[in-house]
XYZ file of C-alpha atoms in Angstrom:
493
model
C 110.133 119.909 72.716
C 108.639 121.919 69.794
C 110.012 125.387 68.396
C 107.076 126.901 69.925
C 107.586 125.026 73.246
C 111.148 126.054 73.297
C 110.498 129.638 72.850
C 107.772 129.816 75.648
C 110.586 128.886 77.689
C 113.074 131.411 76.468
C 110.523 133.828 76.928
C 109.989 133.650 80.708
C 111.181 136.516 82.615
C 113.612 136.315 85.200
C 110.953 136.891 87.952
C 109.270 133.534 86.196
C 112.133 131.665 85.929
C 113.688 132.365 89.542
C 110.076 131.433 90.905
C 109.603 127.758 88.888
C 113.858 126.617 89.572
C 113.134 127.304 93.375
C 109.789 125.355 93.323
C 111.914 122.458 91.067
C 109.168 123.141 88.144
C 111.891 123.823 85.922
C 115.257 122.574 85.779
C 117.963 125.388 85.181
C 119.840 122.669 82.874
C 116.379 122.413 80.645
C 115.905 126.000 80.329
C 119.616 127.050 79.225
C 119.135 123.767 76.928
C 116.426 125.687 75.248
C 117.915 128.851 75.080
C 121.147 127.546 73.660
C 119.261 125.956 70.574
C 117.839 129.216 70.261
C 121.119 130.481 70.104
C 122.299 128.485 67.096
C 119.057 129.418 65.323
C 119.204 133.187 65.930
C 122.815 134.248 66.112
C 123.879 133.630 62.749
C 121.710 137.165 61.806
C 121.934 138.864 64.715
C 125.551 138.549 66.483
C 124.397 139.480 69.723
C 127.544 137.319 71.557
C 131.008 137.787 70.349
C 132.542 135.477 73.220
C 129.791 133.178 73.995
C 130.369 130.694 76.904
C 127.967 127.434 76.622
C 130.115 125.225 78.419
C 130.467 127.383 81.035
C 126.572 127.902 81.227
C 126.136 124.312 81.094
C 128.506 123.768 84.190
C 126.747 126.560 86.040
C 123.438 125.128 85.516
C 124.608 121.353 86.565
C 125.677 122.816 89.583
C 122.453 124.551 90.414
C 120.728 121.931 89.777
C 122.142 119.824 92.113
C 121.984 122.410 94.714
C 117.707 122.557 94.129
C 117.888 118.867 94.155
C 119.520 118.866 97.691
C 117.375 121.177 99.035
C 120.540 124.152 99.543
C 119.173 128.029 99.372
C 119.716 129.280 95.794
C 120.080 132.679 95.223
C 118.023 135.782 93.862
C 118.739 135.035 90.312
C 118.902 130.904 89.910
C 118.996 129.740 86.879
C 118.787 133.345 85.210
C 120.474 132.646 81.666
C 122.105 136.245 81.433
C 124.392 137.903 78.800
C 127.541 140.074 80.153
C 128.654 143.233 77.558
C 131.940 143.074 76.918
C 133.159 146.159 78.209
C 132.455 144.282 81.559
C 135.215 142.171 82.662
C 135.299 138.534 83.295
C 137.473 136.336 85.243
C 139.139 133.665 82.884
C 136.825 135.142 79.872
C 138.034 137.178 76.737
C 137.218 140.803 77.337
C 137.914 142.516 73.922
C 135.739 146.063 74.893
C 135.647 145.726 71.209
C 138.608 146.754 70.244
C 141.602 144.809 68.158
C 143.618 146.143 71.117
C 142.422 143.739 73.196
C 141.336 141.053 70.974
C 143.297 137.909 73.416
C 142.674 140.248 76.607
C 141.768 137.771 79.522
C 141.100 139.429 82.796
C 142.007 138.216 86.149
C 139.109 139.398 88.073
C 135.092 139.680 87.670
C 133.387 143.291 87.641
C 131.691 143.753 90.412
C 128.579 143.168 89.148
C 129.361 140.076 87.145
C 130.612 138.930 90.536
C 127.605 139.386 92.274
C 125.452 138.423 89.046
C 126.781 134.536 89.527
C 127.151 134.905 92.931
C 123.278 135.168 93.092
C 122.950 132.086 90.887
C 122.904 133.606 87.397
C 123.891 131.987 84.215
C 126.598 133.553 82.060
C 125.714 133.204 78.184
C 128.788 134.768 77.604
C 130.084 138.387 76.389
C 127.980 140.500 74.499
C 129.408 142.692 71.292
C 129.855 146.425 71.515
C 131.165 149.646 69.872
C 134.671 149.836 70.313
C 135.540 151.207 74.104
C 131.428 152.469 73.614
C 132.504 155.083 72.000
C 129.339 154.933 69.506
C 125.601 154.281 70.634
C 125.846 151.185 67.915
C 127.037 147.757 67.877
C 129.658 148.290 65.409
C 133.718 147.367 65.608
C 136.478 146.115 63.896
C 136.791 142.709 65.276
C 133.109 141.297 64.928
C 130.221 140.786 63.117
C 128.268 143.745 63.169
C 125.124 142.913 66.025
C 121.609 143.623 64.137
C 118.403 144.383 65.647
C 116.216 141.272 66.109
C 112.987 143.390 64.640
C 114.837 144.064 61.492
C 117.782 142.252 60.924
C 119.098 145.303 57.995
C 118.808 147.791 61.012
C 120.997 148.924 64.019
C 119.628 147.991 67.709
C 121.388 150.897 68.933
C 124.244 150.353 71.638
C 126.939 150.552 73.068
C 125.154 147.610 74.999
C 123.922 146.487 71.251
C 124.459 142.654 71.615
C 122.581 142.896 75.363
C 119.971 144.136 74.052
C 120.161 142.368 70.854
C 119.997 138.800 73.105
C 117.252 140.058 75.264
C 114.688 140.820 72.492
C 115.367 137.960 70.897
C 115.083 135.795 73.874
C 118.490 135.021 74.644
C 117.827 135.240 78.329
C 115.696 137.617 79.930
C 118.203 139.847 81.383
C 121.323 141.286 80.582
C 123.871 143.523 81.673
C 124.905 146.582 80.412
C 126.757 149.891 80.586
C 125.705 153.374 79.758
C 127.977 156.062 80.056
C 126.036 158.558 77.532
C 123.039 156.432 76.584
C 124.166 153.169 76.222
C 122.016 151.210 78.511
C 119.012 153.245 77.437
C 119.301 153.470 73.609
C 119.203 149.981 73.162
C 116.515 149.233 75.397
C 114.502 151.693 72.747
C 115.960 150.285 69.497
C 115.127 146.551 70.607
C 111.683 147.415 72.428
C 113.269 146.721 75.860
C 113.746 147.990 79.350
C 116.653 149.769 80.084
C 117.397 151.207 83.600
C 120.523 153.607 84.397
C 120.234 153.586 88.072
C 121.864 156.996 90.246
C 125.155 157.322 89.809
C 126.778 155.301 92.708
C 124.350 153.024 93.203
C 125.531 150.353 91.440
C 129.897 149.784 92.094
C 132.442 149.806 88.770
C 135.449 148.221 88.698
C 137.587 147.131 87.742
C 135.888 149.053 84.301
C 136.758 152.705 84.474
C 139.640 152.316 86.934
C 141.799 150.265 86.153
C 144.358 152.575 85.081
C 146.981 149.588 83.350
C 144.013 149.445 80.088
C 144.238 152.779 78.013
C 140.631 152.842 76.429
C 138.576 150.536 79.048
C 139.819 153.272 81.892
C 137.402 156.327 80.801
C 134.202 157.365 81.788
C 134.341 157.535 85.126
C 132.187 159.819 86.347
C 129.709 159.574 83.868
C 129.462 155.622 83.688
C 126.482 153.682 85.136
C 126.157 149.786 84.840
C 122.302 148.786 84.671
C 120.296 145.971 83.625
C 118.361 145.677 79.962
C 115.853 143.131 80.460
C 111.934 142.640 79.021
C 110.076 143.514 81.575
C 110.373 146.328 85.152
C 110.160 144.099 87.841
C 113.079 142.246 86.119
C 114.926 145.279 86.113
C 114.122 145.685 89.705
C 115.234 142.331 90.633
C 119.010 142.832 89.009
C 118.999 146.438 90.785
C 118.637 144.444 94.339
C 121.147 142.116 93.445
C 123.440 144.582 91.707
C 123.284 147.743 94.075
C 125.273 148.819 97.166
C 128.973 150.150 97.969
C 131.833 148.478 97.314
C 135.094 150.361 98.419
C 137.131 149.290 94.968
C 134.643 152.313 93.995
C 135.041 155.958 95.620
C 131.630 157.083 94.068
C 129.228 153.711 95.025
C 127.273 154.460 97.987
C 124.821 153.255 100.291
C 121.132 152.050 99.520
C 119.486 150.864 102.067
C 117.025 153.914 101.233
C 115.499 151.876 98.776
C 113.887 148.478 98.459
C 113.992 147.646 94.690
C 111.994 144.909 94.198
C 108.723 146.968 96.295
C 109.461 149.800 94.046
C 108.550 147.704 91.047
C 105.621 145.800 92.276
C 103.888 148.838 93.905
C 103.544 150.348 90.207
C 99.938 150.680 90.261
C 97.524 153.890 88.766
C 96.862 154.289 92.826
C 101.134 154.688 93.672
C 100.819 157.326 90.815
C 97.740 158.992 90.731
C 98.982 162.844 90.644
C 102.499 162.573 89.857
C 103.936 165.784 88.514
C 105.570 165.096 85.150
C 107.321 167.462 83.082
C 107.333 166.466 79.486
C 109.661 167.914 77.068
C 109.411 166.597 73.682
C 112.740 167.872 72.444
C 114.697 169.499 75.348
C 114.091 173.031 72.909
C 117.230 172.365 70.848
C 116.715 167.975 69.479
C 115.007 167.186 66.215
C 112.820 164.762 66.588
C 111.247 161.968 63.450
C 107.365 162.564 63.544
C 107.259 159.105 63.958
C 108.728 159.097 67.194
C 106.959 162.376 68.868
C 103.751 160.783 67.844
C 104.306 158.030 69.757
C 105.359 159.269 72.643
C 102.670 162.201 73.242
C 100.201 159.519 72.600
C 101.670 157.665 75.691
C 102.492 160.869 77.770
C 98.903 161.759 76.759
C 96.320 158.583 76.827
C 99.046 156.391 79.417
C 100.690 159.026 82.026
C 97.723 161.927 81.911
C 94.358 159.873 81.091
C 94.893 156.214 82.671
C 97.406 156.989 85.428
C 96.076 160.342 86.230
C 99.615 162.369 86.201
C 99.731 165.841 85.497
C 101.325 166.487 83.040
C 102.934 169.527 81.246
C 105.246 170.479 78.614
C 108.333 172.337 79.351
C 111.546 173.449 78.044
C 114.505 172.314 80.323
C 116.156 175.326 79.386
C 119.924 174.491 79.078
C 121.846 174.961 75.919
C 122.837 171.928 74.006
C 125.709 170.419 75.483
C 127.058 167.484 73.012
C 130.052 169.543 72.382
C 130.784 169.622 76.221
C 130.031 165.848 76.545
C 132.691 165.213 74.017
C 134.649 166.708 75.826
C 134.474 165.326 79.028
C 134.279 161.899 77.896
C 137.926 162.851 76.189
C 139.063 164.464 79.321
C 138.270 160.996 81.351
C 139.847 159.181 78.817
C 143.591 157.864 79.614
C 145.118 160.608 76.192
C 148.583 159.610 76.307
C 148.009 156.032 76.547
C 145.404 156.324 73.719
C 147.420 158.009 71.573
C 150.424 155.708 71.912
C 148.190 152.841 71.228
C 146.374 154.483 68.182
C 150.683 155.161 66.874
C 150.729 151.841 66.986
C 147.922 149.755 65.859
C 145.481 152.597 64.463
C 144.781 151.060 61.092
C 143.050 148.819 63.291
C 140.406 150.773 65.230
C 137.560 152.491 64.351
C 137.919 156.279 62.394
C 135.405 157.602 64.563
C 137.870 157.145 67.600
C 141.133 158.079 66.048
C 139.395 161.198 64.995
C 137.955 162.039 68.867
C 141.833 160.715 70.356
C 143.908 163.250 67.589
C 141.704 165.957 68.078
C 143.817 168.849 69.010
C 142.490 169.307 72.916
C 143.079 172.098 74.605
C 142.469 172.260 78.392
C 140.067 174.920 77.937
C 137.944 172.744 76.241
C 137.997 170.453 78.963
C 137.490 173.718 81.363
C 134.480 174.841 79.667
C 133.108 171.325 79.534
C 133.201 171.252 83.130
C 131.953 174.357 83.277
C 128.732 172.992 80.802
C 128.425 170.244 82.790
C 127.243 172.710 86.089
C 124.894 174.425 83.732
C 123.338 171.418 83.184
C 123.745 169.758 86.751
C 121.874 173.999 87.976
C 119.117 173.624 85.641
C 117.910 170.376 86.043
C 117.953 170.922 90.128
C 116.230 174.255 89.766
C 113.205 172.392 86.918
C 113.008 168.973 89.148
C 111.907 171.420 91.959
C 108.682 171.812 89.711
C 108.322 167.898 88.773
C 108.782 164.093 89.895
C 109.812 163.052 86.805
C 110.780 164.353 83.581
C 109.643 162.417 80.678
C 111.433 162.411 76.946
C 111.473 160.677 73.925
C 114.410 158.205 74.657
C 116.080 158.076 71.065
C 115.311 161.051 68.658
C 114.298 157.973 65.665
C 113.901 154.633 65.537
C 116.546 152.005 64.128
C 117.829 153.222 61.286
C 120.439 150.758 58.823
C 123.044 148.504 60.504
C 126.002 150.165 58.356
C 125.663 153.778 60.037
C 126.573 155.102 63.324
C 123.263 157.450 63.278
C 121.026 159.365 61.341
C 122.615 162.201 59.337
C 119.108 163.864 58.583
C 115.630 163.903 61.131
C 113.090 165.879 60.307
C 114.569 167.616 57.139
C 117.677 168.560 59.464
C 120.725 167.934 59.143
C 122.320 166.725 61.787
C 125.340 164.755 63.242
C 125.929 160.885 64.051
C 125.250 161.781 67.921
C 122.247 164.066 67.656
C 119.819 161.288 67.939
C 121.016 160.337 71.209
C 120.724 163.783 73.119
C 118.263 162.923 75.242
C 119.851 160.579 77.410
C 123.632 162.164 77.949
C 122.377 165.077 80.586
C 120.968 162.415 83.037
C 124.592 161.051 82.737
C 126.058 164.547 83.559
C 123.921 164.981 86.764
C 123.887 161.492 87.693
C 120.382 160.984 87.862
C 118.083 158.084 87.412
C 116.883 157.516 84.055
C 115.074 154.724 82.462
C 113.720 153.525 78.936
C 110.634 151.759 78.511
C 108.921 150.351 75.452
C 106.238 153.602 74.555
C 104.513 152.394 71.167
C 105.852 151.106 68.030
C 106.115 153.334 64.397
C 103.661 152.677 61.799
C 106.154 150.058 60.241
C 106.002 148.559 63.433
C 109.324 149.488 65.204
C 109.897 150.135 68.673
C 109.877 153.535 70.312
C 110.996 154.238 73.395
C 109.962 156.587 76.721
C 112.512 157.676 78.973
C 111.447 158.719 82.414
C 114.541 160.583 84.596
C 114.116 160.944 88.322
C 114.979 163.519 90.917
C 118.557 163.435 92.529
C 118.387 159.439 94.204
C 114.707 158.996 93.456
C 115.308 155.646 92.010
C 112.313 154.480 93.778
C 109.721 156.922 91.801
C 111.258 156.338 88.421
C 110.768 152.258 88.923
C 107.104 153.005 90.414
C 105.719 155.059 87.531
C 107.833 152.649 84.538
C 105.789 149.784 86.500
C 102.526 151.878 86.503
C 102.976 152.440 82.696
C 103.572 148.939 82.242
C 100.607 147.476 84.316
C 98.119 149.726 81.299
C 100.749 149.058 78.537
C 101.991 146.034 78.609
C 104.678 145.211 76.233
C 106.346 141.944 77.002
C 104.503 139.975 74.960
C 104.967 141.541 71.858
C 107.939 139.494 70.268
C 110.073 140.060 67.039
C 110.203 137.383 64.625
C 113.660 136.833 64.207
C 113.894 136.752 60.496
C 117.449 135.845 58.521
C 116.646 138.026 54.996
C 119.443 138.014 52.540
C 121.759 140.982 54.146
C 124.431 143.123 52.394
C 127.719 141.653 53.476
C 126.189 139.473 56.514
């Protein structure tokens, strides 16, 4: 098998590849074979896996193919070659969440979702790199290599799911999981030219992540945190929703879903299932700078895609709730285990990031975490009261593109100043309200890199947001377009 042979294969999408293992066109053993000399060619620039697991993979995909070979049901994802963040944990498998805390960490149990991700026949690549505890929307730690964007290797794929996104674009497996808890699923997805789907809050089960409260750090974010699926195409998406969603009672805030039928949702994203969708479109929330680069983009698609081709109607608005990134802070502080951070940070804190010393010594006061909350209903009011007006509510996802692999964001956009987490503002309110919110692949800049749409549902209207990002799609289509996976002569790679 050629290069170019290989990569066809690595290519495939997870709809693709599910199809050809359970008509035997494809062995499950041959296509992780290809994707695992991809691997050695690719991750010495880009770093996507910190813990990766080929022996594993290769035992996983023996055994699946010997089920097809018997004739034995397979499930919704065989022979899916899938990477697992590691804020996830994994059953016999170094979770680090990043950090030098937890560099040897091994867990006893699966996530729930990595559980049911194998369960349904998937293929586990291993653990994919992140900030440390995803406390940055980058792929930067202390303990590995830096992950890079597979477009250009000397710029940041965005994160905290950087190395899942990362693997996807540079066909490391069509799918991947990750978890987005501000934007972290959906950021990404923009950086890398992706998918990235942050289902209702609920719909899809956490634990033990978020809960288990022996791991100061990994037991935060609770009820902001959403695990969701990065992955090339929507359908894909929609096929890890229907294997991913549904209650679990290790989770007080999963619930039911039978209200939905994922995989429909995706594949009845034609111009007809849209045709007169109400879509409010605010290019900047009223408060966010945004690059020119980006807002052209993304009233091109709002314009030409949603309004001419799909026949929405569309029109601008102003959401009308102050900024709240201080409040966000906050809250994500408030969730966090303090007292077992700071006891950690007394003890090993030459060895974790600045950025999270600095949020873990600020001097807290529970008014702060009172008016956060209090922010936080704001928010929750005023998107109920404009989603009575609209289906959807369409933003830029990412105020720029990728910017250089050494920061943690833009200090500057449009001749503002800003700081490290302004660029990310447009995702964090869908996290405070719980509502469905998803990133899809809107254009690229003039210097060809990837811009992202984000399109945010009403309260549980899953089923709408995965209809019109399918529409959009079916007009747009994106999956094709591929980086070349380059390996220049980097500063301190």
């Amino acid at each position: 098998m050629n290069a170019a042979e290989r990569d066809e294969l690595c290519y495939l999408s997870a709809t693709e590849v599910v199809a050809l293992v359970r008509g035997r066109e494809l062995s499950p053993v041959e296509l992780l074979d290809a994707v695992l000399d991809r691997m050695r060619e690719v991750e010495p620039t880009l770093h996507a896996f910190c813990t990766p697991t080929p022996d594993l993979a290769r035992a996983q995909a023996n055994r699946l193919a010997d089920a097809v070979v018997r004739g034995e049901p397979v499930g919704p994802l065989a022979g899916v070659p899938m990477g697992i963040k590691d804020l996830l944990s994994t059953a016999g498998i170094r979770t680090t969440s990043g950090s030098w805390i937890y560099r040897d960490f091994i867990p006893d149990a699966d996530d729930i979702v990595v559980e049911r991700s194998l369960a349904a026949g998937a293929i586990c690549l291993g653990k994919t790199n992140t900030s440390e505890f995803g406390y940055s929307a980058t792929g930067q730690n202390r303990l590995f290599p830096t992950t890079r964007n597979p477009w250009n290797p000397a710029l940041s794929p965005g994160g905290s799911s950087a190395g899942s996104a990362a693997a996807v674009a540079a066909g490391l497996g069509p799918v991947a999981l990750g978890s987005d808890g501000g934007c972290s699923v959906r950021i990404p997805a923009a950086l890398c030219g992706l998918v990235g789907f942050k289902p209702s809050m609920g719909r899809v089960p956490v634990y033990p992540g978020c809960r288990d409260e022996r791991l100061p750090g990994v037991s935060g974010w609770e009820s902001i945190e959403h695990i969701g699926p990065i992955s090339r195409t929507v359908a894909d998406a929609a096929l890890m929703l229907s294997v991913l969603a549904g209650p679990d009672q290790r989770d007080r805030h999963s619930i039911p879903c039978q209200d939905i039928d994922w995989i429909a949702a995706a594949h009845r994203g034609r111009q007809e299932a849209v045709t007169g969708l109400r879509i409010g479109y605010s290019p900047d929330f009223g408060y966010l700078p945004v690059d020119p680069a980006v807002r052209r983009v993304v009233d091109r698609a709002v314009t030409n895609v949603l309004g001419n081709q799909l026949g929405c109607h569309i029109e601008q608005v102003d959401p009308g709730w102050p900024d709240p990134g201080a409040a966000y802070a906050a809250l994500i502080v408030a969730e966090t285990d303090l007292t077992g951070m700071r006891r950690l940070i007394a003890e090993h804190g030459k060895h974790l990031s600045p950025y999270l010393v600095g949020w873990m010594g600020a001097d807290w006061t529970a008014q702060d975490f009172t008016d956060a909350n209090i922010m936080r209903k704001t928010v929750v009011n005023a998107m109920a009261r404009l989603m009575t007006r609209f289906d959807v509510l369409i933003t830029p996802t990412s105020a720029v593109p990728a910017f250089p692999v050494d920061r943690l964001g833009p200090t500057e956009i449009d001749g503002r100043s800003v700081t490290n987490s302004t660029w990310i503002g447009f995702n964090y309110p869908a996290n405070l309200t719980g509502q469905p919110a998803i990133s899809i692949p809107a254009g690229r800049t003039a210097d060809g890199l990837p811009v992202g749409l984000q399109i945010i549902g009403r309260h549980l209207d899953d089923a709408t947001v995965l209809r019109l990002a399918a529409a959009f799609e079916s007009v747009a289509p994106w999956s094709q377009v591929r980086p070349r996976v380059s390996s220049p002569e980097l500063d301190g790679a």
